[in-house]
Amino acid sequence: KIVQFPIKVYFAMT
Amino acid sequence: MFEARLLRGSILKKVLEAIKDLLTQATFDCDDSGIQLQAMDNSHVSLVSLQLRADGFDKYRCDRNISMGMNLNSVAKILKCAGDKDTVTMKAQDNADTVTFVFESPNQEKVSDYEMKLMNLDLEHLGIPETEYSCTIRMPSAEFARICRDLSQFGDSMVIACTKEGVKFSATGEIGSANIKLAQTASVDKEEEAVIIEMDEPVTLTFACQYLNYFTKATSLSPQVQLSMSADVPLVVEYRIQDIGHIRYYLAPKIED
């Protein structure tokens, strides 16, 4: 199954 | 007081066209280095990062750091009232709750001002790590927009495969499959029309066409677009805005779960 992760998974909140 | 004046007012018009379909509201963070805007789209899937440096403005004054929350549909409506050749000035008093846009026609005979209420937005801010990318592709922005538009008719995802020979864009769906191969330009006489690839190692990633088509709304800002890719990290789609800054879009690849 192909999934799209949100950008927050890759860039931490500052 | 904050005041930023730009003779090339069309840049601000194009910037709003480039972000208003993806973001409904955003905060313009202004300090003495310039204006920064960073926001996730409404679905929190992609991220937009805009930078307009102070030295790119014809007049720039920022006595104290100011963050202005704005409804981007409203700003886009206001900027639609500016002529392509108008000088655009954004200004706000310190800790003001409104921002004023002033448009001056080239011959100074027509001066318009639009005052807009600011919003209190406490949007999350994300840290974007410095990244060395496996592949960087520089190509004509109109070409990239055309490819995204054409391939999104075949499927909701697009595969971008980059090797040292060139880059292949592919999509498959009910009506069939499509492949567009661009070879690296051999003799770069006109940089703006060239396809230039810097590759440490080949990369093949899948992306949602819908977001790529939102990103290409920035095409009018720059004749070239730069795609930066590495396995399992977000794609960066960057449009340089001549002499003043850039707009960057970030989108995670679709991956097998």
Coordinates of N, CA, C and O in Angstrom, one line a residue, chain B residues 15 50 63 67 90 108 122 130 152 200 204 206 214 227 233:
Chain B
V15 N 3.8 36.1 -6.2 CA 4.0 35.3 -5.0 C 2.7 34.9 -4.4 O 2.5 33.8 -4.1
L50 N 8.9 30.9 2.0 CA 9.2 32.1 1.1 C 10.2 32.9 1.8 O 10.1 33.1 3.0
D63 N 11.8 48.6 12.0 CA 12.3 49.1 13.3 C 12.3 47.9 14.3 O 13.3 47.8 15.1
S67 N 5.5 40.1 13.2 CA 4.8 39.0 12.6 C 3.4 39.3 12.2 O 2.6 39.7 13.1
M90 N 4.3 47.7 1.3 CA 3.6 47.1 2.4 C 4.0 47.8 3.6 O 5.2 48.1 3.8
Q108 N 2.9 57.9 -11.3 CA 2.6 58.5 -10.0 C 1.2 59.2 -10.1 O 0.9 59.9 -9.1
D122 N -1.3 31.4 15.5 CA -0.1 30.8 16.1 C 0.2 29.4 15.4 O -0.1 28.4 15.8
E130 N 19.4 21.2 7.1 CA 20.3 21.3 5.9 C 20.5 19.9 5.3 O 20.7 19.0 6.1
S152 N -0.5 14.4 -14.9 CA -1.5 14.2 -13.8 C -2.8 13.8 -14.5 O -3.8 13.4 -13.7
D200 N 24.8 12.6 -7.3 CA 25.7 11.8 -6.5 C 25.4 10.3 -6.7 O 26.2 9.5 -6.9
T204 N 15.0 7.4 -7.5 CA 13.6 7.2 -8.1 C 12.6 7.4 -6.9 O 12.6 6.6 -6.0
T206 N 8.3 8.7 -5.8 CA 6.9 8.9 -6.3 C 6.3 10.0 -5.5 O 6.5 10.1 -4.3
Y214 N 0.1 22.3 -7.6 CA 0.0 23.5 -6.8 C 1.3 24.2 -6.8 O 1.4 25.5 -6.9
L227 N 14.7 21.0 -8.7 CA 14.2 19.9 -8.0 C 15.4 19.2 -7.3 O 16.4 18.9 -7.9
V233 N 13.5 11.4 1.7 CA 13.3 12.7 2.3 C 12.5 13.6 1.4 O 12.4 13.2 0.2

